[in-house]
Short mmCIF file of C-alpha atoms and ligand atoms in Angstrom, two decimals:
data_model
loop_
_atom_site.label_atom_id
_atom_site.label_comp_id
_atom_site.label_asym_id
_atom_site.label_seq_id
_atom_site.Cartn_x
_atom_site.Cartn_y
_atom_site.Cartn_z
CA UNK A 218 92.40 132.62 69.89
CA UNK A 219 90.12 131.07 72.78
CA UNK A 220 88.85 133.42 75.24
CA UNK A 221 90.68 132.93 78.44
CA UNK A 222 91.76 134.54 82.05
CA UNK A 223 94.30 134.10 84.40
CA UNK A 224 93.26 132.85 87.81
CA UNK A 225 91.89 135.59 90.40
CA UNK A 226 90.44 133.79 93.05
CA UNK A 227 88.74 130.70 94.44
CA UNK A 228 86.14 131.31 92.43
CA UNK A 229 88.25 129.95 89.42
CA UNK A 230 89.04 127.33 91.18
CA UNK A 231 85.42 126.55 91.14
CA UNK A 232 85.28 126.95 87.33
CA UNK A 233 88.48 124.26 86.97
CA UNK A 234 86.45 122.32 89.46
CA UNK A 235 83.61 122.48 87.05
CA UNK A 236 85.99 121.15 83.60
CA UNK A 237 87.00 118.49 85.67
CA UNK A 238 83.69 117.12 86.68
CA UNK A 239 82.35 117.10 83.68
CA UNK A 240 85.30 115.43 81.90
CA UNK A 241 85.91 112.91 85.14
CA UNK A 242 86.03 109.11 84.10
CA UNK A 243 88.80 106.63 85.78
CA UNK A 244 91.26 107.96 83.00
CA UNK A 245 91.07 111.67 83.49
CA UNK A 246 94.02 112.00 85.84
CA UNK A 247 92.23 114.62 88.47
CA UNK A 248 89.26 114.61 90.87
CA UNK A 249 87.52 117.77 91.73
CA UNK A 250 89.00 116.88 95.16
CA UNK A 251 92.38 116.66 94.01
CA UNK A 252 92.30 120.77 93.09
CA UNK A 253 90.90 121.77 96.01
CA UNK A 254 93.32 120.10 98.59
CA UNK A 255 96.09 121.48 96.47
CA UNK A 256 95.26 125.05 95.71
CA UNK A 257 94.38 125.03 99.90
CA UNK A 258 96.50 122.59 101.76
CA UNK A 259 99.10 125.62 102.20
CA UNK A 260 98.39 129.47 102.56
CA UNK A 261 100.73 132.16 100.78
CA UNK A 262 101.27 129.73 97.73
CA UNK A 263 99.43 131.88 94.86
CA UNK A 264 102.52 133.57 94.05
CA UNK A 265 104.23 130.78 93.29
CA UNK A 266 102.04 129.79 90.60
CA UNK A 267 100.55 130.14 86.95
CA UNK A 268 97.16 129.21 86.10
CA UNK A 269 95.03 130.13 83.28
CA UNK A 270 91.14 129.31 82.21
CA UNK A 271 90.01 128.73 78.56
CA UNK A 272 86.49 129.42 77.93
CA UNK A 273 83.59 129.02 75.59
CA UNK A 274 80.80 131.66 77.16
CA UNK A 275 81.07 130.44 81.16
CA UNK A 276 82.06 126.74 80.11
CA UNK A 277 85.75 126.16 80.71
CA UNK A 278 87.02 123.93 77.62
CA UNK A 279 90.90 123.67 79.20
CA UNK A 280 92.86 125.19 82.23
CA UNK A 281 96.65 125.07 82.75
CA UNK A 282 98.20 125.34 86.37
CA UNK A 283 101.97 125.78 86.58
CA UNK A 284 103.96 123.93 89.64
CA UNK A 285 107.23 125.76 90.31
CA UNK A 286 107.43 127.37 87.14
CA UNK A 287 108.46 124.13 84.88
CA UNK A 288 105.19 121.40 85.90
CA UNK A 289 102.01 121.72 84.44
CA UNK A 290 98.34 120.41 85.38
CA UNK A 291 95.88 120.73 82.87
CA UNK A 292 92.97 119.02 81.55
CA UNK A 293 91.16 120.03 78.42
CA UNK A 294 87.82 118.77 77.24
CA UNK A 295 88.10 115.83 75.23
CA UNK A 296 86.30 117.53 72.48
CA UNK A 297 88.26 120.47 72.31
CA UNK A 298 92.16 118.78 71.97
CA UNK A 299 92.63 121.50 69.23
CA UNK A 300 93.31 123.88 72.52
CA UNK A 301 96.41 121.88 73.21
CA UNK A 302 98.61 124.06 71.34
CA UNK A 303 97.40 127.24 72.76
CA UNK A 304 97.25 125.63 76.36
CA UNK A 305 101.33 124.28 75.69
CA UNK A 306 102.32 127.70 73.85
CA UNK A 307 101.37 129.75 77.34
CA UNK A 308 103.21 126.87 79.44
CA UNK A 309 105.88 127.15 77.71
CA UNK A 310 106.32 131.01 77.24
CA UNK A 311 104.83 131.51 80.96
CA UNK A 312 107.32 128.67 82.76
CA UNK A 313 110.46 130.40 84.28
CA UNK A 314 112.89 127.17 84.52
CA UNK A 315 114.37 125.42 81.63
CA UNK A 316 113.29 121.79 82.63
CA UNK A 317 109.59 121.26 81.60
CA UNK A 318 107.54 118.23 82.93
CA UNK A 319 103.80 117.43 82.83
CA UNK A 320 101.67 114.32 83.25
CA UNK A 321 98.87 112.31 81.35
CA UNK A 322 97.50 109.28 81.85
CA UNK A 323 98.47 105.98 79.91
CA UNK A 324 94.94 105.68 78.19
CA UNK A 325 95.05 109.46 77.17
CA UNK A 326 96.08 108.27 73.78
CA UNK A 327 95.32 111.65 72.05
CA UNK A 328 97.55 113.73 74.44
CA UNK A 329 100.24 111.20 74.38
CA UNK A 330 100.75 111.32 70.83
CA UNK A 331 100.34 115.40 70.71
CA UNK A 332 102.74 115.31 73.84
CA UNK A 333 105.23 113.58 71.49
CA UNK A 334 104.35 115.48 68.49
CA UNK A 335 105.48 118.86 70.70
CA UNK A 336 108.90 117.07 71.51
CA UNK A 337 108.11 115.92 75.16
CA UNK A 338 109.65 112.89 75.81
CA UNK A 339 108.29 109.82 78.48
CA UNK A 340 110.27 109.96 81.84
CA UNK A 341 111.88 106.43 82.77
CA UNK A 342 110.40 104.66 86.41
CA UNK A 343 113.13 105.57 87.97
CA UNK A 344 111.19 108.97 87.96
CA UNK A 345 107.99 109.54 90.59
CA UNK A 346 105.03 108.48 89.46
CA UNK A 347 101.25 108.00 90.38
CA UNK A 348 99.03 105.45 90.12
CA UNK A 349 95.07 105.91 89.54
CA UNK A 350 93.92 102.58 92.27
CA UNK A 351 90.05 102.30 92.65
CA UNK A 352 87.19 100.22 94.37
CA UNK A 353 83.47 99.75 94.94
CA UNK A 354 81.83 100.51 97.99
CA UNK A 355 80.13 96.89 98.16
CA UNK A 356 81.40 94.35 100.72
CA UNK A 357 83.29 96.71 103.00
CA UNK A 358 84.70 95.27 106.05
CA UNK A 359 83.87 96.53 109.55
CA UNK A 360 85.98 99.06 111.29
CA UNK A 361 88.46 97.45 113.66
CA UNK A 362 90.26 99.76 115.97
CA UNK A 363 92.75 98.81 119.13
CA UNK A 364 91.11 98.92 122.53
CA UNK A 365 90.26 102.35 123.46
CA UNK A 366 90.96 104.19 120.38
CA UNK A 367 88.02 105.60 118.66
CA UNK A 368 87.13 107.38 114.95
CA UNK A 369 85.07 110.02 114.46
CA UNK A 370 84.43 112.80 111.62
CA UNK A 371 84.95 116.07 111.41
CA UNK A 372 81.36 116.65 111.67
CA UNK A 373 81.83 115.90 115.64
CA UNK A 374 85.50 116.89 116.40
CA UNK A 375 84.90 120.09 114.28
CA UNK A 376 88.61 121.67 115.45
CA UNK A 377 90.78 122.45 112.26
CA UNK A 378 93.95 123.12 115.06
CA UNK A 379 93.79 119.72 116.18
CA UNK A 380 92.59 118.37 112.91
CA UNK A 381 96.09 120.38 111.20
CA UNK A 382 98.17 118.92 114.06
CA UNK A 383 96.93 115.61 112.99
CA UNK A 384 97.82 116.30 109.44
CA UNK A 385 101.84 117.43 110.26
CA UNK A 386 102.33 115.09 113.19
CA UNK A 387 101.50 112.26 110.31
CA UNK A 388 103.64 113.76 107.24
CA UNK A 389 106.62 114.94 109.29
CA UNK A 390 107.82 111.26 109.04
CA UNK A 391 107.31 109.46 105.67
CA UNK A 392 106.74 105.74 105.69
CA UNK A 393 109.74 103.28 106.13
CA UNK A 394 111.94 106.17 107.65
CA UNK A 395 110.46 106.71 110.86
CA UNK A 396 113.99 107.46 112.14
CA UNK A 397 114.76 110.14 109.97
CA UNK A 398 115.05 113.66 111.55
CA UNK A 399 111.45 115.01 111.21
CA UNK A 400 110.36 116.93 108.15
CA UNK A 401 107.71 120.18 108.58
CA UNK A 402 104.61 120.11 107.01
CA UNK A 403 102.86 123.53 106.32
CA UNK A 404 99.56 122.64 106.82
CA UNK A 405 98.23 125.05 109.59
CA UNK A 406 95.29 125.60 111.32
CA UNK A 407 94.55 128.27 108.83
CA UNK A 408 95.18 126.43 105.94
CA UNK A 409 92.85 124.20 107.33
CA UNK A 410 90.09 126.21 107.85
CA UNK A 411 90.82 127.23 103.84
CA UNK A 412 90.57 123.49 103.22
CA UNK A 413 87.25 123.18 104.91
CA UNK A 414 85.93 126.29 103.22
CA UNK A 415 86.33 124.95 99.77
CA UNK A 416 84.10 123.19 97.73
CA UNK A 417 83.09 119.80 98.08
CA UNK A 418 84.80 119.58 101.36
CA UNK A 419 82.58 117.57 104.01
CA UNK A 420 83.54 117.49 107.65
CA UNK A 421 80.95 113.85 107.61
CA UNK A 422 83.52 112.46 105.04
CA UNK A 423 86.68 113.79 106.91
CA UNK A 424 87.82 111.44 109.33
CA UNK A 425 90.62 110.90 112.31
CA UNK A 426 91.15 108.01 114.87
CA UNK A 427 91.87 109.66 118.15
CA UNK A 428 94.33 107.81 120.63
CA UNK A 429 93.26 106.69 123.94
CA UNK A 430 95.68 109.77 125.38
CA UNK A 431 93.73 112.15 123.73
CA UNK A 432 95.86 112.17 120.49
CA UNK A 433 95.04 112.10 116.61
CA UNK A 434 96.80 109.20 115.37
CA UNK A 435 95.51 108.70 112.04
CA UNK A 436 93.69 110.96 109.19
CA UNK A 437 92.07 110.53 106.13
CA UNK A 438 89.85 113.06 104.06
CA UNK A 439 87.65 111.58 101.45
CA UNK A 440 86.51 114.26 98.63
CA UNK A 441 82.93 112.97 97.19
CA UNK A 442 82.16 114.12 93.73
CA UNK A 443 78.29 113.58 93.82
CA UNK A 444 77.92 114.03 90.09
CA UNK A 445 80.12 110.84 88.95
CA UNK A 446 79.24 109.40 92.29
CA UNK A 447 83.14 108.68 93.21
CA UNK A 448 85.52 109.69 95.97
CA UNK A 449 88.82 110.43 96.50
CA UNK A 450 91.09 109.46 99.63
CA UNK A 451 93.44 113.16 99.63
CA UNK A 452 95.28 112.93 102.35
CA UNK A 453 95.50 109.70 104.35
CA UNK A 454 98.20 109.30 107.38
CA UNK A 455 99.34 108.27 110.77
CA UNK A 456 101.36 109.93 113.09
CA UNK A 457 104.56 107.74 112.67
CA UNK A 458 104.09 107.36 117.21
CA UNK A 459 100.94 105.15 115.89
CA UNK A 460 102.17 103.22 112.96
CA UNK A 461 101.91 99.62 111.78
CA UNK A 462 98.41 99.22 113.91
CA UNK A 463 96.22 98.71 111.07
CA UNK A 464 95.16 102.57 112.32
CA UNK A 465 95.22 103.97 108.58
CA UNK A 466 93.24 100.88 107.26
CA UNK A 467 90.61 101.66 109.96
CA UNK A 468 90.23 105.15 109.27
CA UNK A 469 90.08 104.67 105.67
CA UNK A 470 87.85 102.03 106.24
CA UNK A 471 85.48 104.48 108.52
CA UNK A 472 85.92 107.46 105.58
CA UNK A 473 84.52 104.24 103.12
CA UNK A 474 81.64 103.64 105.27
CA UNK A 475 80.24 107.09 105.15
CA UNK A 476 81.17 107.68 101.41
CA UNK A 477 78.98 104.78 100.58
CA UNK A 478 76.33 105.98 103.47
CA UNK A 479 76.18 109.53 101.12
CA UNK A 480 75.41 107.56 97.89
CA UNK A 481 78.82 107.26 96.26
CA UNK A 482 79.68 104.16 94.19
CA UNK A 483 83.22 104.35 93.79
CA UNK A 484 86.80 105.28 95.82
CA UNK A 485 89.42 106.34 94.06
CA UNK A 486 93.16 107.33 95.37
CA UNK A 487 96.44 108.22 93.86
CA UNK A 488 99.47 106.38 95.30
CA UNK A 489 103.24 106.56 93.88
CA UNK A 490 103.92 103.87 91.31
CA UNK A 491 107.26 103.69 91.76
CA UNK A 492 109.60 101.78 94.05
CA UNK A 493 110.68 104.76 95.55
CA UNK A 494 107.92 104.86 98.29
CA UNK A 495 105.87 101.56 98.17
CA UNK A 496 104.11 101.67 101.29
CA UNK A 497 100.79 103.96 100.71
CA UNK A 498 100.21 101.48 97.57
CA UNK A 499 100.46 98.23 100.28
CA UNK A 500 98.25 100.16 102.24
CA UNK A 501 95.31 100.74 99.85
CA UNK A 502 95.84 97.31 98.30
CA UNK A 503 95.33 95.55 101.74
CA UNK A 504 92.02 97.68 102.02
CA UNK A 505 91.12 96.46 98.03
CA UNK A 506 91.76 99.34 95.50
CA UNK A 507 93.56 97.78 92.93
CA UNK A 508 95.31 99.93 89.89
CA UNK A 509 93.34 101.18 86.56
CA UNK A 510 95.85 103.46 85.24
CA UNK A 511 99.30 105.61 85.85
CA UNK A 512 100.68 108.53 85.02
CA UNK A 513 103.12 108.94 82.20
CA UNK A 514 105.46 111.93 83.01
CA UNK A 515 107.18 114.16 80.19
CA UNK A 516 109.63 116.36 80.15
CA UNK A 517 111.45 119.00 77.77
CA UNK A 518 113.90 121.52 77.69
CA UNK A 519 112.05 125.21 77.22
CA UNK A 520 113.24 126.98 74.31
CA UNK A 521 115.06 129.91 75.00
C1 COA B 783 101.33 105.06 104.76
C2 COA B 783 100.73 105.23 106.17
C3 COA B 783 99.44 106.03 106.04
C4 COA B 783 100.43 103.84 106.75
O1 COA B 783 99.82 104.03 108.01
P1 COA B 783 99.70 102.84 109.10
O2 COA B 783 98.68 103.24 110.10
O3 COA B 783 101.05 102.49 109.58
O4 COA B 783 99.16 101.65 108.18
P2 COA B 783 98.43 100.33 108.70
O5 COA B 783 98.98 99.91 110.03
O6 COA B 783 96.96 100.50 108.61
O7 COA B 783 98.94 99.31 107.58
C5 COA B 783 98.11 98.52 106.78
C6 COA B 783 98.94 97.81 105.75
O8 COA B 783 99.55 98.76 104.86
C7 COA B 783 100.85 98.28 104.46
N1 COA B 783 101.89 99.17 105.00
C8 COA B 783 101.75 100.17 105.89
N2 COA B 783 102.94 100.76 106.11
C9 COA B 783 103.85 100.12 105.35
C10 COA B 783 105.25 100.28 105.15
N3 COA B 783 105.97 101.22 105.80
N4 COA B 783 105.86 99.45 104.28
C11 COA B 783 105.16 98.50 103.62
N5 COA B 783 103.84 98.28 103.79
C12 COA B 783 103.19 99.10 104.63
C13 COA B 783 100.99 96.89 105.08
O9 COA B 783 100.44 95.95 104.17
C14 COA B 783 100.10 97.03 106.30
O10 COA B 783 99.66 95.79 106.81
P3 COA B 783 100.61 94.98 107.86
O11 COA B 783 101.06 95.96 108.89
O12 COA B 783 99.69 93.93 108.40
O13 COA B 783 101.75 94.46 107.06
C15 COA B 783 101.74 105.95 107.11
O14 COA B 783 103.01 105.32 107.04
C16 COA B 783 101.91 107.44 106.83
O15 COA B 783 101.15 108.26 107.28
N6 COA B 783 102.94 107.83 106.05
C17 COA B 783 103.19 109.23 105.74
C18 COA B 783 102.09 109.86 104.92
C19 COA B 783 101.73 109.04 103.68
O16 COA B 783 102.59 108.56 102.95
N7 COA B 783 100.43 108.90 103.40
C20 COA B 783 99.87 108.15 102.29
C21 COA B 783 99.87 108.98 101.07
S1 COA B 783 98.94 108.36 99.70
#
């Protein structure tokens, strides 16, 4: 068996962080950006989940996170796909719910077939899925905003309340049901600050446009993995008070700017696939990502 541990701290994070680097090309399906916002976007989550490191000395060859106790994340290294089996035998003996799902990407052609040959079976469209949508940094348009609204980075506002507020006031309503009853996001100040705190947050990179009345209308964090020189849009949104005002093209357009300003090459961002919430996809087509891969979702039943 390969030498593994179960996740103690954010300091694993760090070593996932470090598998997922290394591995990153448009077809791995996660950013080191992508881990962070997850594992911090929320406080008091760790319970709820599974997560285990494989290792070879300090280099992490796979890791396995478990969503709800029936979705797994994992990446392994390319040149280690012999760990599947011991990376699927834990998530299947360590899930609690009978309904299994996971996700690769459709030019993972390895896992794919080793997902099939382990009886998972390819969810239909009718089922969530993500997209992988990218674009280079050359030719970016200016930053338009309405008169008297301004953007600016974390790097000046520097308030994690007001930046959190931002953050719920903009996911409490999704897109295209404004007049639903408002939903409650968890992000808190505290969360946050958690957010901030992690590795390769930037507050230069994290960007809001504030309202002439003093309010945040729109957000959007950009994760920059210096390594592969690409980053990540996780999370974008606008306060559904502020919508349809080209605000979340401008912000993501100012969050471009300085991404390219701190040597990156490439954005990359993860909208649903799916016709069951087409907007965020408009949105980052109208600002020129276009798609380079989805996700192909499995499920199975657990054996008992
Ligand atoms: C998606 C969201 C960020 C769009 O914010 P916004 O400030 O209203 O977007 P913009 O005004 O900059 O829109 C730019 C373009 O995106 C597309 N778009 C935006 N909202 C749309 C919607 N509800 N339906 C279809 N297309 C939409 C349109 O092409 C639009 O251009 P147009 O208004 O000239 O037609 C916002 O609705 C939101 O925060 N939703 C909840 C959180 C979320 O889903 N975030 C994205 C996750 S990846």
């Amino acid at each position: 068996m390969t030498p593994f541990r179960d996740y103690s701290g954010f300091q694993d994070l760090r070593a996932m962080q470090s598998l997922t680097q290394r591995i990153w090309s448009p077809t791995t399906p996660f950013h080191i950006g992508n881990l962070a916002w997850e594992r911090f976007e929320h406080v008091g989550r760790e319970p709820e989940w599974k997560t285990r490191l494989w290792f070879e000395g300090e280099t992490v060859l796979a890791w396995g996170w478990i969503h709800d106790g029936s979705h797994l994340y994992f990446q392994i290294d390319p040149a280690r796909l012999d760990l599947f089996e011991e990376v699927f035998s834990w998530f299947e003996t360590a899930a609690t719910e009978p309904d299994l799902t996971t996700m690769v990407l459709d030019a993972q052609a390895e896992l794919l077939a080793r997902l099939a040959g382990r009886g998972y079976r390819v969810v239909g469209d009718d089922h969530p899925f993500g997209l992988r949508t990218s674009r280079d940094l050359e030719n970016l348009k200016p930053v338009v905003l309405p008169r008297g609204y301004r953007a600016l980075s974390m790097a000046d506002l520097r308030d994690p309340e007001r930046r959190a507020l931002a953050h719920r006031n903009a996911w409490s309503r999704i897109a295209g049901r404004e007049a639903d009853p408002p939903g409650r996001s968890r992000v808190t100040a505290e969360s946050y600050r958690q957010v901030m705190a992690a590795w390769p947050y930037r507050p230069g990179l994290d960007w809001v446009v504030e309202a002439p009345d003093g309010r945040l209308a729109a957000n959007a964090c950009v994760w920059f993995d210096e390594v592969n020189g690409v980053g990540l849009f996780e999370p974008v949104g606008t306060d559904a008070d502020f919508r349809r005002l080209g605000l979340a093209q401008a912000v993501c357009l100012a969050a471009l700017h300085a991404l390219k300003a701190a040597g990156a090459r490439l954005a990359v961002v993860g909208p649903r696939g799916d016709d069951g919430y087409p907007a965020p996809r408009a949105l980052y087509a109208t600002l020129g990502f276009t798609a380079h891969g989805r996700e192909i979702v499995h499920a199975r039943k657990r054996l008992a």
